[in-house]
Amino acid sequence: MSIIQAQHIMLNDPAHVRVAYEPKYSHGSAFINGTYVDLDNAAIPMSDLGFTQADACYDVVSVSKGYFFRLEDHLERFESACTKFQLTNPYTKKQTTEILTNLVKQAGAKEAYVWWAVTRGFMPDGGDRINPNAYENRFYAFVVPYVFISNDEQRARGIDLLVSKQFIRIPPEAVDPTAKNFHWMDLKLSLFEANTANKEWSVLCDASGYLTEAPGSNIFLIKDGVLYTPDSGCLEGITRKTTLELAKEIGMPIHVERVHVEQLLNADEAFLTSTAGGIMPINTVDDTVLGGKAGPGELTTQLHNLYWTKRWDGWLGTAVDYSTPANV
Ligand SMILES: Cc1ncc(COP(=O)(O)O)c(C=O)c1O
């Protein structure tokens, strides 16, 4: 079995290509605290604490073949992140869905990366900064054509991964990783570390050498047919949840528990998961070829292909009706 060339299909198959849109939305569409605007003209007020202090939470859902995937799960995770960070979404779930759907329609995107956030907003007049109710939280969203953080070529040969030596993931006791947040500096700098080491991606451990997560993605490994992924220290990824369900479907035993980095180095197969890439096979970890054989493993390939074929059949999807205009 070979890896489905999902990116190629998204860009070329008539069922996936963009439908008509106004030229100003060619880069995408945006919504800023009540106003729809084309992405090129979307701007953040500079003193929003989301910008100056990373004081925000966000989420990303994807659309493929005209279906949002697991929209309700993303909306729920987002509301839970707001609660954890004492932020309030000014819009209900229903209103949020309407805004996101309008943006997808404006961009004419059958394949879309759909981002939204609630920020703390501005410092309250009078400087009452210790009272969360004194802030007026702000809502931002944008839609761009789908972003594949690991392209067809990379997924077909597998990613060369570095276990970061310079960074650990911010501990959950500092910033709760289950609330999707803007604290990305450890993740970002580990990517630059990977680049310096001639690798393509990084993964971060905690202070005791247990795996947490990778920049924008969760990590899985397979040993003797059993699937392992960390139970803590990471975002509870929606693609991770999906992968666990698919693994169950094909009869794989699953262990969601603390996973030591040594287990990754001794794995038969491994992969990363993300909304912006699906299931992304790993080829090497710190130069060790997993399973002693280059390229994606068999079970990883099976999961990868199931993920896209089921999505394109409408599995857990919410169809976007492109025949009616955005209600803005
Ligand atoms: C830090 C982090 N971990 C994991 C993930 C994967 O989560 P999901 O599958 O919901 O996209 C992301 C997604 O952006 C992320 O930012």
mmCIF file of C-alpha atoms and ligand atoms in Angstrom:
data_model
loop_
_atom_site.group_PDB
_atom_site.id
_atom_site.type_symbol
_atom_site.label_atom_id
_atom_site.label_comp_id
_atom_site.label_asym_id
_atom_site.label_seq_id
_atom_site.Cartn_x
_atom_site.Cartn_y
_atom_site.Cartn_z
ATOM 1 C CA MET A 1 0.000 0.000 0.000
ATOM 2 C CA SER A 2 1.338 3.453 -0.820
ATOM 3 C CA ILE A 3 0.530 6.801 0.787
ATOM 4 C CA ILE A 4 -2.398 8.637 -0.825
ATOM 5 C CA GLN A 5 -1.186 11.823 -2.518
ATOM 6 C CA ALA A 6 -3.748 13.909 -0.668
ATOM 7 C CA GLN A 7 -2.237 17.273 -1.533
ATOM 8 C CA HIS A 8 -2.253 16.463 -5.246
ATOM 9 C CA ILE A 9 -5.901 15.390 -5.060
ATOM 10 C CA MET A 10 -6.886 18.559 -3.162
ATOM 11 C CA LEU A 11 -5.253 20.758 -5.769
ATOM 12 C CA ASN A 12 -6.417 18.905 -8.890
ATOM 13 C CA ASP A 13 -9.533 16.810 -8.379
ATOM 14 C CA PRO A 14 -12.637 18.771 -9.514
ATOM 15 C CA ALA A 15 -14.478 17.743 -6.332
ATOM 16 C CA HIS A 16 -11.796 19.518 -4.280
ATOM 17 C CA VAL A 17 -10.800 22.648 -6.189
ATOM 18 C CA ARG A 18 -11.924 26.118 -5.169
ATOM 19 C CA VAL A 19 -15.329 27.352 -6.291
ATOM 20 C CA ALA A 20 -15.932 30.927 -7.520
ATOM 21 C CA TYR A 21 -14.878 33.743 -5.143
ATOM 22 C CA GLU A 22 -14.365 37.481 -5.356
ATOM 23 C CA PRO A 23 -10.732 38.221 -6.351
ATOM 24 C CA LYS A 24 -10.085 40.205 -3.160
ATOM 25 C CA TYR A 25 -10.454 36.926 -1.228
ATOM 26 C CA SER A 26 -7.764 35.160 -3.241
ATOM 27 C CA HIS A 27 -5.477 34.971 -0.149
ATOM 28 C CA GLY A 28 -8.398 34.337 2.186
ATOM 29 C CA SER A 29 -11.134 35.950 4.249
ATOM 30 C CA ALA A 30 -11.196 37.280 7.810
ATOM 31 C CA PHE A 31 -13.515 38.422 10.576
ATOM 32 C CA ILE A 32 -12.366 40.893 13.206
ATOM 33 C CA ASN A 33 -14.615 41.591 16.148
ATOM 34 C CA GLY A 34 -17.777 41.981 14.134
ATOM 35 C CA THR A 35 -16.521 42.900 10.666
ATOM 36 C CA TYR A 36 -15.872 40.726 7.617
ATOM 37 C CA VAL A 37 -12.828 41.738 5.584
ATOM 38 C CA ASP A 38 -10.478 40.235 3.001
ATOM 39 C CA LEU A 39 -7.354 38.714 4.539
ATOM 40 C CA ASP A 40 -4.960 41.246 2.952
ATOM 41 C CA ASN A 41 -6.724 44.013 4.877
ATOM 42 C CA ALA A 42 -7.184 42.186 8.168
ATOM 43 C CA ALA A 43 -5.262 43.875 10.992
ATOM 44 C CA ILE A 44 -4.912 43.378 14.752
ATOM 45 C CA PRO A 45 -5.029 46.469 16.996
ATOM 46 C CA MET A 46 -1.484 46.614 18.339
ATOM 47 C CA SER A 47 -2.296 46.935 22.030
ATOM 48 C CA ASP A 48 -4.597 43.890 22.123
ATOM 49 C CA LEU A 49 -3.135 41.744 24.921
ATOM 50 C CA GLY A 50 -3.449 38.735 22.628
ATOM 51 C CA PHE A 51 -0.643 40.325 20.628
ATOM 52 C CA THR A 52 1.440 41.907 23.384
ATOM 53 C CA GLN A 53 1.173 39.091 25.971
ATOM 54 C CA ALA A 54 0.035 35.955 24.080
ATOM 55 C CA ASP A 55 -3.108 36.321 26.199
ATOM 56 C CA ALA A 56 -5.499 34.293 24.072
ATOM 57 C CA CYS A 57 -6.710 30.876 23.078
ATOM 58 C CA TYR A 58 -7.410 29.612 19.579
ATOM 59 C CA ASP A 59 -8.443 26.646 17.490
ATOM 60 C CA VAL A 60 -8.070 25.399 13.934
ATOM 61 C CA VAL A 61 -10.515 23.208 12.037
ATOM 62 C CA SER A 62 -10.090 22.049 8.463
ATOM 63 C CA VAL A 63 -12.467 21.730 5.554
ATOM 64 C CA SER A 64 -11.830 19.075 2.905
ATOM 65 C CA LYS A 65 -13.956 18.288 -0.142
ATOM 66 C CA GLY A 66 -16.375 20.901 1.204
ATOM 67 C CA TYR A 67 -16.849 19.297 4.647
ATOM 68 C CA PHE A 68 -15.780 20.742 7.995
ATOM 69 C CA PHE A 69 -14.215 17.861 9.932
ATOM 70 C CA ARG A 70 -15.399 17.295 13.508
ATOM 71 C CA LEU A 71 -16.545 20.890 13.828
ATOM 72 C CA GLU A 72 -18.437 20.232 17.054
ATOM 73 C CA ASP A 73 -15.325 18.721 18.672
ATOM 74 C CA HIS A 74 -13.266 21.779 17.731
ATOM 75 C CA LEU A 75 -15.941 24.170 19.015
ATOM 76 C CA GLU A 76 -16.139 22.271 22.285
ATOM 77 C CA ARG A 77 -12.361 22.208 22.735
ATOM 78 C CA PHE A 78 -12.308 25.934 22.066
ATOM 79 C CA GLU A 79 -14.998 26.709 24.642
ATOM 80 C CA SER A 80 -13.117 24.570 27.156
ATOM 81 C CA ALA A 81 -9.874 26.515 26.431
ATOM 82 C CA CYS A 82 -11.736 29.797 26.978
ATOM 83 C CA THR A 83 -12.947 28.546 30.360
ATOM 84 C CA LYS A 84 -9.465 27.374 31.391
ATOM 85 C CA PHE A 85 -7.964 30.780 30.539
ATOM 86 C CA GLN A 86 -10.900 32.787 31.964
ATOM 87 C CA LEU A 87 -11.737 34.154 28.522
ATOM 88 C CA THR A 88 -15.256 34.595 27.154
ATOM 89 C CA ASN A 89 -16.156 34.019 23.534
ATOM 90 C CA PRO A 90 -18.476 36.932 22.642
ATOM 91 C CA TYR A 91 -20.250 34.577 20.229
ATOM 92 C CA THR A 92 -22.270 31.444 20.907
ATOM 93 C CA LYS A 93 -21.241 28.136 19.307
ATOM 94 C CA LYS A 94 -23.994 28.628 16.735
ATOM 95 C CA GLN A 95 -22.814 32.145 15.901
ATOM 96 C CA THR A 96 -19.195 30.983 15.737
ATOM 97 C CA THR A 97 -20.234 28.260 13.274
ATOM 98 C CA GLU A 98 -22.018 30.841 11.143
ATOM 99 C CA ILE A 99 -18.981 33.153 11.076
ATOM 100 C CA LEU A 100 -16.609 30.312 10.132
ATOM 101 C CA THR A 101 -19.000 29.041 7.439
ATOM 102 C CA ASN A 102 -19.334 32.527 5.964
ATOM 103 C CA LEU A 103 -15.556 32.872 5.776
ATOM 104 C CA VAL A 104 -15.207 29.514 4.005
ATOM 105 C CA LYS A 105 -17.841 30.563 1.475
ATOM 106 C CA GLN A 106 -16.235 33.977 0.888
ATOM 107 C CA ALA A 107 -12.923 32.258 0.149
ATOM 108 C CA GLY A 108 -14.684 29.680 -2.052
ATOM 109 C CA ALA A 109 -12.474 27.108 -0.371
ATOM 110 C CA LYS A 110 -13.376 23.424 -0.622
ATOM 111 C CA GLU A 111 -10.036 22.777 1.109
ATOM 112 C CA ALA A 112 -9.621 25.214 3.953
ATOM 113 C CA TYR A 113 -7.602 25.997 7.060
ATOM 114 C CA VAL A 114 -9.998 27.723 9.435
ATOM 115 C CA TRP A 115 -8.450 29.614 12.374
ATOM 116 C CA TRP A 116 -10.170 31.515 15.160
ATOM 117 C CA ALA A 117 -9.196 33.032 18.494
ATOM 118 C CA VAL A 118 -10.485 34.951 21.455
ATOM 119 C CA THR A 119 -8.027 37.415 22.964
ATOM 120 C CA ARG A 120 -8.163 39.223 26.312
ATOM 121 C CA GLY A 121 -8.629 42.506 24.430
ATOM 122 C CA PHE A 122 -7.293 45.872 25.618
ATOM 123 C CA MET A 123 -6.095 46.784 29.113
ATOM 124 C CA PRO A 124 -9.247 47.997 30.880
ATOM 125 C CA ASP A 125 -9.665 51.742 31.442
ATOM 126 C CA GLY A 126 -8.501 52.485 34.966
ATOM 127 C CA GLY A 127 -6.069 49.563 34.773
ATOM 128 C CA ASP A 128 -8.160 47.014 36.695
ATOM 129 C CA ARG A 129 -5.987 44.228 35.379
ATOM 130 C CA ILE A 130 -6.605 41.702 38.155
ATOM 131 C CA ASN A 131 -10.301 41.343 37.354
ATOM 132 C CA PRO A 132 -11.020 39.092 34.344
ATOM 133 C CA ASN A 133 -14.496 40.610 34.059
ATOM 134 C CA ALA A 134 -13.049 44.079 33.480
ATOM 135 C CA TYR A 135 -11.727 43.079 30.033
ATOM 136 C CA GLU A 136 -13.731 43.038 26.831
ATOM 137 C CA ASN A 137 -12.541 39.886 25.071
ATOM 138 C CA ARG A 138 -12.224 40.052 21.291
ATOM 139 C CA PHE A 139 -12.894 37.517 18.540
ATOM 140 C CA TYR A 140 -10.783 37.046 15.400
ATOM 141 C CA ALA A 141 -11.006 34.472 12.607
ATOM 142 C CA PHE A 142 -9.583 33.813 9.193
ATOM 143 C CA VAL A 143 -9.818 31.223 6.436
ATOM 144 C CA VAL A 144 -7.053 30.417 3.944
ATOM 145 C CA PRO A 145 -6.731 27.619 1.393
ATOM 146 C CA TYR A 146 -5.699 24.421 3.209
ATOM 147 C CA VAL A 147 -2.149 24.418 4.562
ATOM 148 C CA PHE A 148 -0.321 21.066 4.352
ATOM 149 C CA ILE A 149 2.475 21.289 6.938
ATOM 150 C CA SER A 150 3.897 18.059 5.518
ATOM 151 C CA ASN A 151 3.579 17.803 1.758
ATOM 152 C CA ASP A 152 2.986 14.697 -0.404
ATOM 153 C CA GLU A 153 6.679 14.125 -0.975
ATOM 154 C CA GLN A 154 7.499 14.292 2.759
ATOM 155 C CA ARG A 155 4.631 12.030 3.735
ATOM 156 C CA ALA A 156 5.571 9.502 1.052
ATOM 157 C CA ARG A 157 9.158 9.140 2.316
ATOM 158 C CA GLY A 158 8.600 9.976 6.001
ATOM 159 C CA ILE A 159 9.868 12.894 8.071
ATOM 160 C CA ASP A 160 13.365 13.033 9.544
ATOM 161 C CA LEU A 161 12.739 13.983 13.160
ATOM 162 C CA LEU A 162 14.977 15.431 15.866
ATOM 163 C CA VAL A 163 14.334 14.926 19.565
ATOM 164 C CA SER A 164 15.087 18.403 20.894
ATOM 165 C CA LYS A 165 18.156 18.538 23.111
ATOM 166 C CA GLN A 166 17.898 22.260 23.845
ATOM 167 C CA PHE A 167 14.242 22.580 24.835
ATOM 168 C CA ILE A 168 11.589 20.877 26.912
ATOM 169 C CA ARG A 169 7.881 21.596 26.413
ATOM 170 C CA ILE A 170 6.449 24.255 28.731
ATOM 171 C CA PRO A 171 5.215 22.171 31.706
ATOM 172 C CA PRO A 172 1.438 21.787 32.164
ATOM 173 C CA GLU A 173 1.788 23.403 35.599
ATOM 174 C CA ALA A 174 2.959 26.591 33.811
ATOM 175 C CA VAL A 175 0.628 26.762 30.798
ATOM 176 C CA ASP A 176 -2.072 24.129 30.328
ATOM 177 C CA PRO A 177 -1.308 22.509 26.944
ATOM 178 C CA THR A 178 -4.856 21.139 26.684
ATOM 179 C CA ALA A 179 -6.005 24.737 26.143
ATOM 180 C CA LYS A 180 -4.727 25.594 22.673
ATOM 181 C CA ASN A 181 -2.549 28.652 23.171
ATOM 182 C CA PHE A 182 -0.014 31.089 21.681
ATOM 183 C CA HIS A 183 2.963 29.835 23.749
ATOM 184 C CA TRP A 184 4.974 28.567 20.833
ATOM 185 C CA MET A 185 8.548 29.730 21.467
ATOM 186 C CA ASP A 186 9.796 26.352 22.760
ATOM 187 C CA LEU A 187 8.170 24.626 19.774
ATOM 188 C CA LYS A 188 9.426 27.179 17.244
ATOM 189 C CA LEU A 189 13.028 27.275 18.473
ATOM 190 C CA SER A 190 13.132 23.465 18.488
ATOM 191 C CA LEU A 191 12.249 23.570 14.785
ATOM 192 C CA PHE A 192 15.234 25.862 14.167
ATOM 193 C CA GLU A 193 17.360 23.425 16.204
ATOM 194 C CA ALA A 194 16.117 20.632 13.909
ATOM 195 C CA ASN A 195 17.024 22.658 10.859
ATOM 196 C CA THR A 196 20.558 23.190 12.169
ATOM 197 C CA ALA A 197 20.825 19.405 12.632
ATOM 198 C CA ASN A 198 19.600 18.828 9.046
ATOM 199 C CA LYS A 199 16.287 17.428 10.240
ATOM 200 C CA GLU A 200 12.782 18.472 9.189
ATOM 201 C CA TRP A 201 10.828 18.435 12.402
ATOM 202 C CA SER A 202 11.304 18.256 16.154
ATOM 203 C CA VAL A 203 9.596 16.671 19.129
ATOM 204 C CA LEU A 204 9.840 17.893 22.709
ATOM 205 C CA CYS A 205 10.090 15.875 25.915
ATOM 206 C CA ASP A 206 9.260 16.913 29.457
ATOM 207 C CA ALA A 207 11.983 17.391 32.077
ATOM 208 C CA SER A 208 12.052 13.605 32.759
ATOM 209 C CA GLY A 209 12.498 12.498 29.149
ATOM 210 C CA TYR A 210 8.882 11.583 28.439
ATOM 211 C CA LEU A 211 7.448 12.598 25.069
ATOM 212 C CA THR A 212 5.005 15.531 24.999
ATOM 213 C CA GLU A 213 4.256 16.895 21.539
ATOM 214 C CA ALA A 214 5.788 18.375 18.416
ATOM 215 C CA PRO A 215 5.327 21.826 16.841
ATOM 216 C CA GLY A 216 1.679 21.871 15.764
ATOM 217 C CA SER A 217 1.254 18.130 16.157
ATOM 218 C CA ASN A 218 0.878 15.117 18.457
ATOM 219 C CA ILE A 219 3.212 12.141 18.353
ATOM 220 C CA PHE A 220 2.451 8.415 18.086
ATOM 221 C CA LEU A 221 4.634 5.328 17.892
ATOM 222 C CA ILE A 222 3.965 1.706 17.018
ATOM 223 C CA LYS A 223 5.822 -1.215 18.609
ATOM 224 C CA ASP A 224 4.891 -4.844 17.889
ATOM 225 C CA GLY A 225 1.565 -3.707 16.435
ATOM 226 C CA VAL A 226 0.609 -1.675 19.531
ATOM 227 C CA LEU A 227 -0.085 2.051 19.252
ATOM 228 C CA TYR A 228 1.327 4.418 21.896
ATOM 229 C CA THR A 229 0.750 8.138 22.442
ATOM 230 C CA PRO A 230 1.383 10.395 25.461
ATOM 231 C CA ASP A 231 -1.542 10.919 27.818
ATOM 232 C CA SER A 232 -0.398 14.282 29.177
ATOM 233 C CA GLY A 233 1.795 17.303 28.543
ATOM 234 C CA CYS A 234 0.165 17.848 25.163
ATOM 235 C CA LEU A 235 -2.848 19.230 23.374
ATOM 236 C CA GLU A 236 -5.659 16.692 23.099
ATOM 237 C CA GLY A 237 -5.494 16.899 19.311
ATOM 238 C CA ILE A 238 -8.629 16.237 17.311
ATOM 239 C CA THR A 239 -6.509 14.324 14.769
ATOM 240 C CA ARG A 240 -5.064 12.362 17.712
ATOM 241 C CA LYS A 241 -8.596 11.481 18.827
ATOM 242 C CA THR A 242 -9.460 10.505 15.233
ATOM 243 C CA THR A 243 -6.333 8.361 14.945
ATOM 244 C CA LEU A 244 -7.203 6.505 18.148
ATOM 245 C CA GLU A 245 -10.650 5.765 16.714
ATOM 246 C CA LEU A 246 -9.218 4.573 13.381
ATOM 247 C CA ALA A 247 -6.683 2.371 15.163
ATOM 248 C CA LYS A 248 -9.519 0.776 17.135
ATOM 249 C CA GLU A 249 -11.398 0.223 13.889
ATOM 250 C CA ILE A 250 -8.504 -1.754 12.399
ATOM 251 C CA GLY A 251 -8.039 -3.720 15.616
ATOM 252 C CA MET A 252 -4.841 -2.176 16.963
ATOM 253 C CA PRO A 253 -4.282 -2.284 20.728
ATOM 254 C CA ILE A 254 -3.912 1.269 22.082
ATOM 255 C CA HIS A 255 -1.868 2.599 24.990
ATOM 256 C CA VAL A 256 -2.481 6.223 25.982
ATOM 257 C CA GLU A 257 0.091 6.665 28.745
ATOM 258 C CA ARG A 258 3.456 8.233 29.570
ATOM 259 C CA VAL A 259 5.804 7.333 26.713
ATOM 260 C CA HIS A 260 9.563 7.612 27.210
ATOM 261 C CA VAL A 261 11.757 8.944 24.402
ATOM 262 C CA GLU A 262 13.697 5.640 24.421
ATOM 263 C CA GLN A 263 10.495 3.933 23.249
ATOM 264 C CA LEU A 264 10.427 6.249 20.246
ATOM 265 C CA LEU A 265 14.013 5.419 19.341
ATOM 266 C CA ASN A 266 13.146 1.696 19.496
ATOM 267 C CA ALA A 267 9.805 1.972 17.690
ATOM 268 C CA ASP A 268 8.866 0.050 14.537
ATOM 269 C CA GLU A 269 6.916 3.026 13.169
ATOM 270 C CA ALA A 270 5.989 6.530 14.269
ATOM 271 C CA PHE A 271 3.994 9.484 12.997
ATOM 272 C CA LEU A 272 2.760 12.961 13.833
ATOM 273 C CA THR A 273 -0.871 14.106 13.671
ATOM 274 C CA SER A 274 -2.329 17.524 12.974
ATOM 275 C CA THR A 275 -5.376 19.228 11.516
ATOM 276 C CA ALA A 276 -2.986 20.865 9.057
ATOM 277 C CA GLY A 277 -1.510 17.630 7.741
ATOM 278 C CA GLY A 278 -3.486 14.617 8.943
ATOM 279 C CA ILE A 279 -1.277 11.639 9.725
ATOM 280 C CA MET A 280 2.382 12.339 8.892
ATOM 281 C CA PRO A 281 4.795 9.382 8.876
ATOM 282 C CA ILE A 282 8.243 9.596 10.472
ATOM 283 C CA ASN A 283 11.208 7.998 8.741
ATOM 284 C CA THR A 284 14.074 8.603 11.170
ATOM 285 C CA VAL A 285 14.462 9.774 14.759
ATOM 286 C CA ASP A 286 17.877 11.295 15.528
ATOM 287 C CA ASP A 287 19.225 9.375 12.468
ATOM 288 C CA THR A 288 17.816 6.014 13.603
ATOM 289 C CA VAL A 289 15.748 4.511 10.776
ATOM 290 C CA LEU A 290 12.576 3.265 12.473
ATOM 291 C CA GLY A 291 11.921 -0.440 12.097
ATOM 292 C CA GLY A 292 15.238 -0.709 10.232
ATOM 293 C CA LYS A 293 13.445 0.125 6.966
ATOM 294 C CA ALA A 294 13.216 3.536 5.277
ATOM 295 C CA GLY A 295 9.808 5.056 4.544
ATOM 296 C CA PRO A 296 6.397 5.015 6.206
ATOM 297 C CA GLY A 297 5.450 1.846 8.053
ATOM 298 C CA GLU A 298 2.567 -0.345 6.907
ATOM 299 C CA LEU A 299 0.193 0.416 9.785
ATOM 300 C CA THR A 300 0.959 4.136 9.534
ATOM 301 C CA THR A 301 0.171 4.040 5.811
ATOM 302 C CA GLN A 302 -3.085 2.208 6.489
ATOM 303 C CA LEU A 303 -4.127 4.806 9.089
ATOM 304 C CA HIS A 304 -3.079 7.689 6.825
ATOM 305 C CA ASN A 305 -5.131 6.442 3.904
ATOM 306 C CA LEU A 306 -8.157 5.595 6.042
ATOM 307 C CA TYR A 307 -8.072 9.104 7.509
ATOM 308 C CA TRP A 308 -8.424 10.811 4.110
ATOM 309 C CA THR A 309 -10.758 8.307 2.416
ATOM 310 C CA LYS A 310 -13.192 8.364 5.321
ATOM 311 C CA ARG A 311 -13.107 12.152 5.491
ATOM 312 C CA TRP A 312 -13.803 12.407 1.772
ATOM 313 C CA ASP A 313 -16.814 10.121 2.271
ATOM 314 C CA GLY A 314 -18.194 12.755 4.657
ATOM 315 C CA TRP A 315 -17.302 10.919 7.895
ATOM 316 C CA LEU A 316 -17.981 13.249 10.876
ATOM 317 C CA GLY A 317 -18.325 16.049 8.366
ATOM 318 C CA THR A 318 -20.497 19.161 8.220
ATOM 319 C CA ALA A 319 -21.190 20.048 4.598
ATOM 320 C CA VAL A 320 -20.735 23.670 3.496
ATOM 321 C CA ASP A 321 -23.472 24.836 1.101
ATOM 322 C CA TYR A 322 -21.532 26.829 -1.509
ATOM 323 C CA SER A 323 -24.653 27.392 -3.618
ATOM 324 C CA THR A 324 -25.912 30.123 -1.289
ATOM 325 C CA PRO A 325 -23.856 33.285 -0.636
ATOM 326 C CA ALA A 326 -22.204 34.088 2.677
ATOM 327 C CA ASN A 327 -24.699 35.651 5.077
ATOM 328 C CA VAL A 328 -22.678 38.760 6.012
HETATM 329 C C1 LIG B 1 0.908 22.223 20.129
HETATM 330 C C2 LIG B 1 -0.013 21.396 19.293
HETATM 331 N N1 LIG B 1 -0.141 20.079 19.550
HETATM 332 C C3 LIG B 1 -0.948 19.289 18.814
HETATM 333 C C4 LIG B 1 -1.665 19.798 17.742
HETATM 334 C C5 LIG B 1 -2.560 18.876 16.918
HETATM 335 O O1 LIG B 1 -3.907 19.114 17.224
HETATM 336 P P1 LIG B 1 -5.078 18.891 16.153
HETATM 337 O O2 LIG B 1 -5.008 17.491 15.719
HETATM 338 O O3 LIG B 1 -6.327 19.222 16.891
HETATM 339 O O4 LIG B 1 -4.800 19.850 15.028
HETATM 340 C C6 LIG B 1 -1.577 21.156 17.446
HETATM 341 C C7 LIG B 1 -2.332 21.723 16.333
HETATM 342 O O5 LIG B 1 -2.105 22.825 15.882
HETATM 343 C C8 LIG B 1 -0.742 21.985 18.241
HETATM 344 O O6 LIG B 1 -0.628 23.293 17.996
#
